[in-house]
Amino acid sequence: MTLVQDMKTIDPTKFSGALIGLAVGDSLGAGIEGINGFMEVREITERYTDDTAMMLGVAESLTECGRFDQEHLIRRFIEIYEKEPWRGYGSGPPKIFRMIGEGVQWRDLPDRLLYPGGSFGNGAAMRVAPVGLFCFNDMSVLRDIAYASSLPTHSNNQAREGAALLACAVSLALKDEESFIEQLMQFTGMDIYKEKLETILRLRHERDNRLKVIKELGNGIEAVNSVPTSIYSYFVSKDFEDSVAYSVSLGGDTDTIAAMTGAVSGARWGLSNIPLRWREKLENREYIEKLGLQLWSATYRVS
C-alpha cells in the first residue's frame, strides 16, 4: 500500500466510533423498519440486527488474518448466522449459506441462482465499513476488497459498487477530508451513483423536504436507493446524533440506512461524540469498542 497519511495521526477511537456508530444506527432503526411516515426516534432497541452481526464478521476476519481472506470471511459469515439465525436476515443469505454448506462454491456466485444477475440489495454495503477503515490509505485496494467482500451474497455490480462507495465514504470521513462528495464522485465509476451524488449536492439545503429527498435518493433495500441516502444523511447533518436520527426519520429500510449513516458519522466524529445514553444501552458495546481498537492495530501493522 502507498501510505498517504501517517497512521499515527488517526485516532484509534475513530475506528471504534465507526463500528459502534454502525451498531447504534442499526439498533436505532430496527424498531421502526417498514413503518410508514416520518418519525423522530431517539432511543435504541435492545438488540442489533444482521447488519451489525455481519459487519462484526468482516472486522473479525480482517483482524484475525491481518489481511483480506475470502475463504475465512465466508466461513465467519456462516458461523455467525448459524449461532444467531434470529438476527433478522433476509431470505437470501441463509439460502446461500446452506448452498455453500451443501457444496456450492462461492466462486460460482450462488446469489445468481436466486436472483437473475445477482442481488442488487444493500447487504454488502451494510457490512463493509471495516474495509473502509482497514484500507483507508489506498482507494484501489479498498475497491478490490469491497468488491470481493460482497461475494457470495451480492454479485450484482450495483451492489458491489454501492459497497465500495460506502467504504470510500467511511475512509474519507475517517480522515475528515474536504470536498467529500466531489471525492466520492471521482471514486465511483458507475453513472447511476455519480448522478445520485450530484443529487446530494443539489439537495444539500433541502433536508427538511423529506418527500423530495426520498423521491430522488430513495429509502429502499436496493444499494442504489440506500447507500446515497446514508451518505446524504451524514453530509447534511451537524453531528453524529443528528445524522442517524435524520436517516431514521426518512423511513423505509431504516436499520440498514441508519447503520451505514452511523458508520460514516462514527468514523468522522469518533466514539466520544456518540451519545452516551446510546452507547450504554448497546448490546455487546465493550466487545465492539475493543474490536475497533484491534482493527486499528491490524491496520497499523499493515500500513
PDB file of C-alpha atoms in Angstrom:
ATOM      1  CA  MET A   1       0.000   0.000   0.000  1.00  0.00           C
ATOM      2  CA  THR A   2       1.026   3.606  -0.526  1.00  0.00           C
ATOM      3  CA  LEU A   3       0.888   5.370   2.818  1.00  0.00           C
ATOM      4  CA  VAL A   4      -0.787   8.716   2.088  1.00  0.00           C
ATOM      5  CA  GLN A   5      -1.349   9.643   5.699  1.00  0.00           C
ATOM      6  CA  ASP A   6       0.686   8.745   8.761  1.00  0.00           C
ATOM      7  CA  MET A   7      -1.289   6.116  10.637  1.00  0.00           C
ATOM      8  CA  LYS A   8      -0.312   7.790  13.900  1.00  0.00           C
ATOM      9  CA  THR A   9      -2.470  10.783  13.017  1.00  0.00           C
ATOM     10  CA  ILE A  10      -5.609   8.630  13.047  1.00  0.00           C
ATOM     11  CA  ASP A  11      -7.296   8.487  16.447  1.00  0.00           C
ATOM     12  CA  PRO A  12      -7.821   4.756  17.225  1.00  0.00           C
ATOM     13  CA  THR A  13     -11.158   5.522  18.865  1.00  0.00           C
ATOM     14  CA  LYS A  14     -12.472   6.656  15.477  1.00  0.00           C
ATOM     15  CA  PHE A  15     -12.224   3.011  14.386  1.00  0.00           C
ATOM     16  CA  SER A  16     -14.330   2.082  17.402  1.00  0.00           C
ATOM     17  CA  GLY A  17     -16.574   5.026  16.595  1.00  0.00           C
ATOM     18  CA  ALA A  18     -17.301   3.654  13.127  1.00  0.00           C
ATOM     19  CA  LEU A  19     -18.167   0.184  14.428  1.00  0.00           C
ATOM     20  CA  ILE A  20     -20.193   1.436  17.397  1.00  0.00           C
ATOM     21  CA  GLY A  21     -21.803   4.052  15.152  1.00  0.00           C
ATOM     22  CA  LEU A  22     -22.986   1.372  12.752  1.00  0.00           C
ATOM     23  CA  ALA A  23     -24.385  -0.755  15.583  1.00  0.00           C
ATOM     24  CA  VAL A  24     -26.147   2.241  17.136  1.00  0.00           C
ATOM     25  CA  GLY A  25     -27.702   3.232  13.815  1.00  0.00           C
ATOM     26  CA  ASP A  26     -28.791  -0.343  13.216  1.00  0.00           C
ATOM     27  CA  SER A  27     -30.369  -0.607  16.679  1.00  0.00           C
ATOM     28  CA  LEU A  28     -31.964   2.822  16.382  1.00  0.00           C
ATOM     29  CA  GLY A  29     -33.633   1.985  13.085  1.00  0.00           C
ATOM     30  CA  ALA A  30     -34.519  -1.617  13.815  1.00  0.00           C
ATOM     31  CA  GLY A  31     -37.582  -0.811  15.880  1.00  0.00           C
ATOM     32  CA  ILE A  32     -39.423   1.104  13.170  1.00  0.00           C
ATOM     33  CA  GLU A  33     -38.294  -0.553   9.928  1.00  0.00           C
ATOM     34  CA  GLY A  34     -41.089  -0.517   7.389  1.00  0.00           C
ATOM     35  CA  ILE A  35     -43.323   1.905   9.302  1.00  0.00           C
ATOM     36  CA  ASN A  36     -44.898   4.493   7.018  1.00  0.00           C
ATOM     37  CA  GLY A  37     -44.495   8.173   7.744  1.00  0.00           C
ATOM     38  CA  PHE A  38     -41.719  10.281   9.224  1.00  0.00           C
ATOM     39  CA  MET A  39     -40.667   9.507  12.762  1.00  0.00           C
ATOM     40  CA  GLU A  40     -38.205  11.092  15.155  1.00  0.00           C
ATOM     41  CA  VAL A  41     -36.612   8.247  17.100  1.00  0.00           C
ATOM     42  CA  ARG A  42     -34.176   8.924  19.913  1.00  0.00           C
ATOM     43  CA  GLU A  43     -33.895   5.580  21.710  1.00  0.00           C
ATOM     44  CA  ILE A  44     -32.228   2.399  20.530  1.00  0.00           C
ATOM     45  CA  THR A  45     -33.643  -1.117  20.753  1.00  0.00           C
ATOM     46  CA  GLU A  46     -32.047  -3.782  22.929  1.00  0.00           C
ATOM     47  CA  ARG A  47     -30.735  -5.824  20.012  1.00  0.00           C
ATOM     48  CA  TYR A  48     -28.915  -5.090  16.792  1.00  0.00           C
ATOM     49  CA  THR A  49     -29.687  -6.981  13.573  1.00  0.00           C
ATOM     50  CA  ASP A  50     -27.820  -8.901  10.894  1.00  0.00           C
ATOM     51  CA  ASP A  51     -26.372  -5.573   9.675  1.00  0.00           C
ATOM     52  CA  THR A  52     -24.150  -5.334  12.742  1.00  0.00           C
ATOM     53  CA  ALA A  53     -23.582  -9.076  13.039  1.00  0.00           C
ATOM     54  CA  MET A  54     -22.159  -9.322   9.517  1.00  0.00           C
ATOM     55  CA  MET A  55     -20.140  -6.121   9.919  1.00  0.00           C
ATOM     56  CA  LEU A  56     -18.535  -7.648  13.001  1.00  0.00           C
ATOM     57  CA  GLY A  57     -17.719 -10.708  10.907  1.00  0.00           C
ATOM     58  CA  VAL A  58     -15.813  -8.539   8.427  1.00  0.00           C
ATOM     59  CA  ALA A  59     -13.937  -6.744  11.222  1.00  0.00           C
ATOM     60  CA  GLU A  60     -13.109 -10.021  12.978  1.00  0.00           C
ATOM     61  CA  SER A  61     -11.824 -11.615   9.787  1.00  0.00           C
ATOM     62  CA  LEU A  62      -9.582  -8.663   8.910  1.00  0.00           C
ATOM     63  CA  THR A  63      -8.273  -8.517  12.466  1.00  0.00           C
ATOM     64  CA  GLU A  64      -7.619 -12.245  12.826  1.00  0.00           C
ATOM     65  CA  CYS A  65      -5.989 -12.634   9.408  1.00  0.00           C
ATOM     66  CA  GLY A  66      -4.249  -9.260   9.206  1.00  0.00           C
ATOM     67  CA  ARG A  67      -5.365  -9.182   5.576  1.00  0.00           C
ATOM     68  CA  PHE A  68      -8.412  -9.922   3.470  1.00  0.00           C
ATOM     69  CA  ASP A  69      -9.077 -13.652   3.192  1.00  0.00           C
ATOM     70  CA  GLN A  70     -12.186 -14.526   1.201  1.00  0.00           C
ATOM     71  CA  GLU A  71     -12.475 -18.093   2.445  1.00  0.00           C
ATOM     72  CA  HIS A  72     -12.057 -17.065   6.076  1.00  0.00           C
ATOM     73  CA  LEU A  73     -14.661 -14.322   5.729  1.00  0.00           C
ATOM     74  CA  ILE A  74     -17.268 -16.618   4.224  1.00  0.00           C
ATOM     75  CA  ARG A  75     -16.715 -19.204   6.952  1.00  0.00           C
ATOM     76  CA  ARG A  76     -17.096 -16.448   9.533  1.00  0.00           C
ATOM     77  CA  PHE A  77     -20.396 -15.306   7.971  1.00  0.00           C
ATOM     78  CA  ILE A  78     -21.750 -18.846   8.125  1.00  0.00           C
ATOM     79  CA  GLU A  79     -20.604 -19.315  11.740  1.00  0.00           C
ATOM     80  CA  ILE A  80     -22.266 -16.059  12.787  1.00  0.00           C
ATOM     81  CA  TYR A  81     -25.524 -16.967  11.066  1.00  0.00           C
ATOM     82  CA  GLU A  82     -25.633 -20.495  12.490  1.00  0.00           C
ATOM     83  CA  LYS A  83     -25.008 -19.165  16.003  1.00  0.00           C
ATOM     84  CA  GLU A  84     -27.652 -16.427  15.821  1.00  0.00           C
ATOM     85  CA  PRO A  85     -30.053 -17.031  12.913  1.00  0.00           C
ATOM     86  CA  TRP A  86     -32.689 -14.846  14.588  1.00  0.00           C
ATOM     87  CA  ARG A  87     -30.886 -11.565  13.835  1.00  0.00           C
ATOM     88  CA  GLY A  88     -33.328 -10.610  11.083  1.00  0.00           C
ATOM     89  CA  TYR A  89     -31.573 -11.912   7.984  1.00  0.00           C
ATOM     90  CA  GLY A  90     -33.303 -11.544   4.660  1.00  0.00           C
ATOM     91  CA  SER A  91     -34.232 -14.682   2.771  1.00  0.00           C
ATOM     92  CA  GLY A  92     -31.178 -14.656   0.504  1.00  0.00           C
ATOM     93  CA  PRO A  93     -28.116 -15.094   2.760  1.00  0.00           C
ATOM     94  CA  PRO A  94     -29.438 -18.102   4.736  1.00  0.00           C
ATOM     95  CA  LYS A  95     -30.233 -19.900   1.474  1.00  0.00           C
ATOM     96  CA  ILE A  96     -26.783 -19.056   0.114  1.00  0.00           C
ATOM     97  CA  PHE A  97     -25.065 -20.245   3.303  1.00  0.00           C
ATOM     98  CA  ARG A  98     -26.945 -23.539   3.095  1.00  0.00           C
ATOM     99  CA  MET A  99     -25.972 -23.898  -0.568  1.00  0.00           C
ATOM    100  CA  ILE A 100     -22.315 -23.395   0.308  1.00  0.00           C
ATOM    101  CA  GLY A 101     -22.649 -25.927   3.124  1.00  0.00           C
ATOM    102  CA  GLU A 102     -24.007 -28.386   0.580  1.00  0.00           C
ATOM    103  CA  GLY A 103     -21.005 -27.931  -1.706  1.00  0.00           C
ATOM    104  CA  VAL A 104     -21.787 -24.961  -3.953  1.00  0.00           C
ATOM    105  CA  GLN A 105     -18.634 -22.880  -4.466  1.00  0.00           C
ATOM    106  CA  TRP A 106     -18.782 -19.163  -3.644  1.00  0.00           C
ATOM    107  CA  ARG A 107     -16.801 -18.512  -6.826  1.00  0.00           C
ATOM    108  CA  ASP A 108     -19.817 -19.775  -8.746  1.00  0.00           C
ATOM    109  CA  LEU A 109     -21.791 -16.739  -7.474  1.00  0.00           C
ATOM    110  CA  PRO A 110     -24.615 -18.613  -5.734  1.00  0.00           C
ATOM    111  CA  ASP A 111     -26.721 -15.464  -5.373  1.00  0.00           C
ATOM    112  CA  ARG A 112     -27.277 -15.653  -9.123  1.00  0.00           C
ATOM    113  CA  LEU A 113     -29.044 -18.947  -8.619  1.00  0.00           C
ATOM    114  CA  LEU A 114     -31.596 -17.000  -6.568  1.00  0.00           C
ATOM    115  CA  TYR A 115     -31.673 -13.634  -8.352  1.00  0.00           C
ATOM    116  CA  PRO A 116     -31.117 -13.091 -12.102  1.00  0.00           C
ATOM    117  CA  GLY A 117     -27.942 -11.038 -12.434  1.00  0.00           C
ATOM    118  CA  GLY A 118     -27.218 -11.327  -8.726  1.00  0.00           C
ATOM    119  CA  SER A 119     -28.596  -9.490  -5.723  1.00  0.00           C
ATOM    120  CA  PHE A 120     -28.642  -5.685  -6.035  1.00  0.00           C
ATOM    121  CA  GLY A 121     -29.557  -5.124  -2.381  1.00  0.00           C
ATOM    122  CA  ASN A 122     -27.627  -3.180   0.237  1.00  0.00           C
ATOM    123  CA  GLY A 123     -26.482  -6.219   2.226  1.00  0.00           C
ATOM    124  CA  ALA A 124     -22.882  -5.899   1.054  1.00  0.00           C
ATOM    125  CA  ALA A 125     -22.750  -2.170   1.804  1.00  0.00           C
ATOM    126  CA  MET A 126     -24.226  -2.520   5.281  1.00  0.00           C
ATOM    127  CA  ARG A 127     -21.287  -4.667   6.440  1.00  0.00           C
ATOM    128  CA  VAL A 128     -18.384  -3.060   4.559  1.00  0.00           C
ATOM    129  CA  ALA A 129     -17.347  -0.288   6.994  1.00  0.00           C
ATOM    130  CA  PRO A 130     -14.343  -2.235   8.378  1.00  0.00           C
ATOM    131  CA  VAL A 131     -12.936  -2.387   4.844  1.00  0.00           C
ATOM    132  CA  GLY A 132     -13.117   1.407   4.626  1.00  0.00           C
ATOM    133  CA  LEU A 133     -11.106   1.596   7.845  1.00  0.00           C
ATOM    134  CA  PHE A 134      -8.597  -1.127   7.014  1.00  0.00           C
ATOM    135  CA  CYS A 135      -7.883   0.273   3.527  1.00  0.00           C
ATOM    136  CA  PHE A 136      -8.217   3.978   4.351  1.00  0.00           C
ATOM    137  CA  ASN A 137      -4.923   4.832   2.677  1.00  0.00           C
ATOM    138  CA  ASP A 138      -5.348   3.041  -0.661  1.00  0.00           C
ATOM    139  CA  MET A 139      -8.519   3.517  -2.691  1.00  0.00           C
ATOM    140  CA  SER A 140      -7.559   0.924  -5.289  1.00  0.00           C
ATOM    141  CA  VAL A 141      -7.130  -1.808  -2.685  1.00  0.00           C
ATOM    142  CA  LEU A 142     -10.271  -0.560  -0.912  1.00  0.00           C
ATOM    143  CA  ARG A 143     -12.328  -1.060  -4.064  1.00  0.00           C
ATOM    144  CA  ASP A 144     -10.908  -4.525  -4.714  1.00  0.00           C
ATOM    145  CA  ILE A 145     -11.591  -5.731  -1.183  1.00  0.00           C
ATOM    146  CA  ALA A 146     -15.027  -4.102  -1.009  1.00  0.00           C
ATOM    147  CA  TYR A 147     -15.975  -5.870  -4.234  1.00  0.00           C
ATOM    148  CA  ALA A 148     -14.582  -9.205  -3.041  1.00  0.00           C
ATOM    149  CA  SER A 149     -16.258  -8.923   0.362  1.00  0.00           C
ATOM    150  CA  SER A 150     -19.609  -8.555  -1.403  1.00  0.00           C
ATOM    151  CA  LEU A 151     -19.396 -12.145  -2.588  1.00  0.00           C
ATOM    152  CA  PRO A 152     -21.043 -14.591  -2.423  1.00  0.00           C
ATOM    153  CA  THR A 153     -24.245 -12.841  -1.324  1.00  0.00           C
ATOM    154  CA  HIS A 154     -24.186  -9.796  -3.622  1.00  0.00           C
ATOM    155  CA  SER A 155     -22.521 -10.217  -7.007  1.00  0.00           C
ATOM    156  CA  ASN A 156     -24.579  -7.609  -8.872  1.00  0.00           C
ATOM    157  CA  ASN A 157     -22.386  -4.692  -9.968  1.00  0.00           C
ATOM    158  CA  GLN A 158     -24.673  -2.070  -8.420  1.00  0.00           C
ATOM    159  CA  ALA A 159     -24.482  -3.845  -5.066  1.00  0.00           C
ATOM    160  CA  ARG A 160     -20.710  -4.193  -5.259  1.00  0.00           C
ATOM    161  CA  GLU A 161     -20.198  -0.580  -6.294  1.00  0.00           C
ATOM    162  CA  GLY A 162     -22.525   0.519  -3.510  1.00  0.00           C
ATOM    163  CA  ALA A 163     -20.347  -1.352  -1.027  1.00  0.00           C
ATOM    164  CA  ALA A 164     -17.197   0.225  -2.440  1.00  0.00           C
ATOM    165  CA  LEU A 165     -18.772   3.690  -2.324  1.00  0.00           C
ATOM    166  CA  LEU A 166     -19.802   3.288   1.321  1.00  0.00           C
ATOM    167  CA  ALA A 167     -16.328   2.017   2.219  1.00  0.00           C
ATOM    168  CA  CYS A 168     -14.837   5.044   0.474  1.00  0.00           C
ATOM    169  CA  ALA A 169     -17.182   7.352   2.398  1.00  0.00           C
ATOM    170  CA  VAL A 170     -16.030   5.791   5.688  1.00  0.00           C
ATOM    171  CA  SER A 171     -12.406   6.288   4.656  1.00  0.00           C
ATOM    172  CA  LEU A 172     -12.899   9.929   3.678  1.00  0.00           C
ATOM    173  CA  ALA A 173     -14.846  10.650   6.863  1.00  0.00           C
ATOM    174  CA  LEU A 174     -12.128   8.993   8.960  1.00  0.00           C
ATOM    175  CA  LYS A 175      -9.594  11.428   7.514  1.00  0.00           C
ATOM    176  CA  ASP A 176     -12.057  14.352   7.672  1.00  0.00           C
ATOM    177  CA  GLU A 177     -11.413  15.025   4.004  1.00  0.00           C
ATOM    178  CA  GLU A 178     -12.680  18.203   2.414  1.00  0.00           C
ATOM    179  CA  SER A 179     -14.628  18.033  -0.868  1.00  0.00           C
ATOM    180  CA  PHE A 180     -16.241  14.866   0.475  1.00  0.00           C
ATOM    181  CA  ILE A 181     -18.902  14.430  -2.211  1.00  0.00           C
ATOM    182  CA  GLU A 182     -16.577  15.518  -5.003  1.00  0.00           C
ATOM    183  CA  GLN A 183     -14.048  12.862  -3.989  1.00  0.00           C
ATOM    184  CA  LEU A 184     -16.773  10.228  -3.934  1.00  0.00           C
ATOM    185  CA  MET A 185     -17.762  11.302  -7.447  1.00  0.00           C
ATOM    186  CA  GLN A 186     -14.175  10.854  -8.570  1.00  0.00           C
ATOM    187  CA  PHE A 187     -14.056   7.444  -6.929  1.00  0.00           C
ATOM    188  CA  THR A 188     -17.153   5.843  -8.416  1.00  0.00           C
ATOM    189  CA  GLY A 189     -17.088   4.621 -11.984  1.00  0.00           C
ATOM    190  CA  MET A 190     -20.825   3.981 -12.229  1.00  0.00           C
ATOM    191  CA  ASP A 191     -23.026   6.646 -13.779  1.00  0.00           C
ATOM    192  CA  ILE A 192     -26.066   5.918 -11.622  1.00  0.00           C
ATOM    193  CA  TYR A 193     -24.038   6.604  -8.470  1.00  0.00           C
ATOM    194  CA  LYS A 194     -22.489   9.739  -9.962  1.00  0.00           C
ATOM    195  CA  GLU A 195     -25.996  11.010 -10.652  1.00  0.00           C
ATOM    196  CA  LYS A 196     -27.054  10.265  -7.070  1.00  0.00           C
ATOM    197  CA  LEU A 197     -24.019  12.103  -5.708  1.00  0.00           C
ATOM    198  CA  GLU A 198     -24.832  15.086  -7.913  1.00  0.00           C
ATOM    199  CA  THR A 199     -28.335  14.959  -6.461  1.00  0.00           C
ATOM    200  CA  ILE A 200     -26.882  15.046  -2.951  1.00  0.00           C
ATOM    201  CA  LEU A 201     -25.112  18.293  -3.762  1.00  0.00           C
ATOM    202  CA  ARG A 202     -28.272  19.724  -5.312  1.00  0.00           C
ATOM    203  CA  LEU A 203     -30.372  18.781  -2.269  1.00  0.00           C
ATOM    204  CA  ARG A 204     -27.832  19.779   0.374  1.00  0.00           C
ATOM    205  CA  HIS A 205     -30.024  22.618   1.661  1.00  0.00           C
ATOM    206  CA  GLU A 206     -33.345  20.734   1.405  1.00  0.00           C
ATOM    207  CA  ARG A 207     -33.060  18.166   4.164  1.00  0.00           C
ATOM    208  CA  ASP A 208     -36.397  19.204   5.670  1.00  0.00           C
ATOM    209  CA  ASN A 209     -38.151  18.330   2.408  1.00  0.00           C
ATOM    210  CA  ARG A 210     -38.094  14.627   3.204  1.00  0.00           C
ATOM    211  CA  LEU A 211     -40.549  13.631   0.486  1.00  0.00           C
ATOM    212  CA  LYS A 212     -38.242  15.130  -2.126  1.00  0.00           C
ATOM    213  CA  VAL A 213     -35.169  13.501  -0.601  1.00  0.00           C
ATOM    214  CA  ILE A 214     -36.863  10.103  -0.590  1.00  0.00           C
ATOM    215  CA  LYS A 215     -38.184  10.539  -4.126  1.00  0.00           C
ATOM    216  CA  GLU A 216     -34.781  11.417  -5.558  1.00  0.00           C
ATOM    217  CA  LEU A 217     -32.417   9.358  -3.372  1.00  0.00           C
ATOM    218  CA  GLY A 218     -34.682   6.532  -2.171  1.00  0.00           C
ATOM    219  CA  ASN A 219     -35.072   4.700   1.118  1.00  0.00           C
ATOM    220  CA  GLY A 220     -35.389   1.103  -0.072  1.00  0.00           C
ATOM    221  CA  ILE A 221     -33.322  -2.070   0.189  1.00  0.00           C
ATOM    222  CA  GLU A 222     -31.572  -1.609  -3.160  1.00  0.00           C
ATOM    223  CA  ALA A 223     -27.980  -0.409  -2.818  1.00  0.00           C
ATOM    224  CA  VAL A 224     -28.517   2.415  -5.271  1.00  0.00           C
ATOM    225  CA  ASN A 225     -31.572   3.593  -3.293  1.00  0.00           C
ATOM    226  CA  SER A 226     -29.980   3.475   0.157  1.00  0.00           C
ATOM    227  CA  VAL A 227     -26.207   3.986   0.046  1.00  0.00           C
ATOM    228  CA  PRO A 228     -26.547   7.538  -1.368  1.00  0.00           C
ATOM    229  CA  THR A 229     -29.281   8.243   1.200  1.00  0.00           C
ATOM    230  CA  SER A 230     -26.989   7.298   4.050  1.00  0.00           C
ATOM    231  CA  ILE A 231     -24.232   9.476   2.604  1.00  0.00           C
ATOM    232  CA  TYR A 232     -26.699  12.355   2.313  1.00  0.00           C
ATOM    233  CA  SER A 233     -27.826  11.887   5.925  1.00  0.00           C
ATOM    234  CA  TYR A 234     -24.226  12.239   7.049  1.00  0.00           C
ATOM    235  CA  PHE A 235     -23.427  15.098   4.687  1.00  0.00           C
ATOM    236  CA  VAL A 236     -26.281  17.401   5.712  1.00  0.00           C
ATOM    237  CA  SER A 237     -26.017  16.862   9.472  1.00  0.00           C
ATOM    238  CA  LYS A 238     -24.104  18.675  12.176  1.00  0.00           C
ATOM    239  CA  ASP A 239     -23.091  15.737  14.376  1.00  0.00           C
ATOM    240  CA  PHE A 240     -23.494  12.003  14.925  1.00  0.00           C
ATOM    241  CA  GLU A 241     -26.854  12.101  16.680  1.00  0.00           C
ATOM    242  CA  ASP A 242     -28.322  14.453  14.119  1.00  0.00           C
ATOM    243  CA  SER A 243     -27.199  12.268  11.216  1.00  0.00           C
ATOM    244  CA  VAL A 244     -28.547   8.917  12.397  1.00  0.00           C
ATOM    245  CA  ALA A 245     -31.772  10.391  13.762  1.00  0.00           C
ATOM    246  CA  TYR A 246     -32.338  12.088  10.411  1.00  0.00           C
ATOM    247  CA  SER A 247     -31.652   8.891   8.466  1.00  0.00           C
ATOM    248  CA  VAL A 248     -34.207   7.002  10.567  1.00  0.00           C
ATOM    249  CA  SER A 249     -36.761   9.762  10.041  1.00  0.00           C
ATOM    250  CA  LEU A 250     -36.737   9.025   6.297  1.00  0.00           C
ATOM    251  CA  GLY A 251     -38.430   5.679   6.899  1.00  0.00           C
ATOM    252  CA  GLY A 252     -38.105   2.653   4.639  1.00  0.00           C
ATOM    253  CA  ASP A 253     -35.139   0.350   5.284  1.00  0.00           C
ATOM    254  CA  THR A 254     -34.354   2.270   8.447  1.00  0.00           C
ATOM    255  CA  ASP A 255     -31.985  -0.127  10.196  1.00  0.00           C
ATOM    256  CA  THR A 256     -29.623  -0.527   7.256  1.00  0.00           C
ATOM    257  CA  ILE A 257     -29.674   3.103   6.127  1.00  0.00           C
ATOM    258  CA  ALA A 258     -29.084   4.264   9.699  1.00  0.00           C
ATOM    259  CA  ALA A 259     -26.348   1.638  10.150  1.00  0.00           C
ATOM    260  CA  MET A 260     -24.478   2.901   7.091  1.00  0.00           C
ATOM    261  CA  THR A 261     -25.001   6.512   8.187  1.00  0.00           C
ATOM    262  CA  GLY A 262     -23.729   5.632  11.654  1.00  0.00           C
ATOM    263  CA  ALA A 263     -20.584   4.030  10.264  1.00  0.00           C
ATOM    264  CA  VAL A 264     -19.648   7.129   8.259  1.00  0.00           C
ATOM    265  CA  SER A 265     -20.603   9.518  11.054  1.00  0.00           C
ATOM    266  CA  GLY A 266     -18.821   7.445  13.695  1.00  0.00           C
ATOM    267  CA  ALA A 267     -15.650   7.468  11.615  1.00  0.00           C
ATOM    268  CA  ARG A 268     -15.874  11.245  11.296  1.00  0.00           C
ATOM    269  CA  TRP A 269     -16.851  12.309  14.814  1.00  0.00           C
ATOM    270  CA  GLY A 270     -15.398   9.437  16.808  1.00  0.00           C
ATOM    271  CA  LEU A 271     -16.546   7.326  19.702  1.00  0.00           C
ATOM    272  CA  SER A 272     -16.749  10.113  22.273  1.00  0.00           C
ATOM    273  CA  ASN A 273     -19.281  12.042  20.183  1.00  0.00           C
ATOM    274  CA  ILE A 274     -21.764   9.175  20.031  1.00  0.00           C
ATOM    275  CA  PRO A 275     -24.326   9.910  22.773  1.00  0.00           C
ATOM    276  CA  LEU A 276     -23.501   8.048  25.951  1.00  0.00           C
ATOM    277  CA  ARG A 277     -27.143   7.075  26.505  1.00  0.00           C
ATOM    278  CA  TRP A 278     -26.984   5.121  23.241  1.00  0.00           C
ATOM    279  CA  ARG A 279     -23.591   3.562  23.854  1.00  0.00           C
ATOM    280  CA  GLU A 280     -24.537   2.402  27.340  1.00  0.00           C
ATOM    281  CA  LYS A 281     -27.636   0.573  26.085  1.00  0.00           C
ATOM    282  CA  LEU A 282     -25.922  -1.013  23.081  1.00  0.00           C
ATOM    283  CA  GLU A 283     -25.639  -4.785  23.048  1.00  0.00           C
ATOM    284  CA  ASN A 284     -22.017  -6.053  23.242  1.00  0.00           C
ATOM    285  CA  ARG A 285     -20.722  -2.478  23.452  1.00  0.00           C
ATOM    286  CA  GLU A 286     -17.434  -3.294  25.165  1.00  0.00           C
ATOM    287  CA  TYR A 287     -16.617  -6.029  22.676  1.00  0.00           C
ATOM    288  CA  ILE A 288     -17.380  -3.816  19.671  1.00  0.00           C
ATOM    289  CA  GLU A 289     -15.262  -0.965  21.034  1.00  0.00           C
ATOM    290  CA  LYS A 290     -12.374  -3.372  21.674  1.00  0.00           C
ATOM    291  CA  LEU A 291     -12.712  -4.860  18.189  1.00  0.00           C
ATOM    292  CA  GLY A 292     -12.424  -1.366  16.716  1.00  0.00           C
ATOM    293  CA  LEU A 293      -9.124  -0.848  18.529  1.00  0.00           C
ATOM    294  CA  GLN A 294      -7.918  -4.268  17.386  1.00  0.00           C
ATOM    295  CA  LEU A 295      -8.785  -3.363  13.801  1.00  0.00           C
ATOM    296  CA  TRP A 296      -6.802  -0.141  14.203  1.00  0.00           C
ATOM    297  CA  SER A 297      -3.809  -2.184  15.388  1.00  0.00           C
ATOM    298  CA  ALA A 298      -4.121  -4.584  12.458  1.00  0.00           C
ATOM    299  CA  THR A 299      -4.338  -1.656  10.045  1.00  0.00           C
ATOM    300  CA  TYR A 300      -1.304  -0.029  11.656  1.00  0.00           C
ATOM    301  CA  ARG A 301       0.737  -3.206  11.173  1.00  0.00           C
ATOM    302  CA  VAL A 302      -0.247  -3.469   7.511  1.00  0.00           C
ATOM    303  CA  SER A 303       0.476   0.228   6.921  1.00  0.00           C
TER     304      SER A 303
END
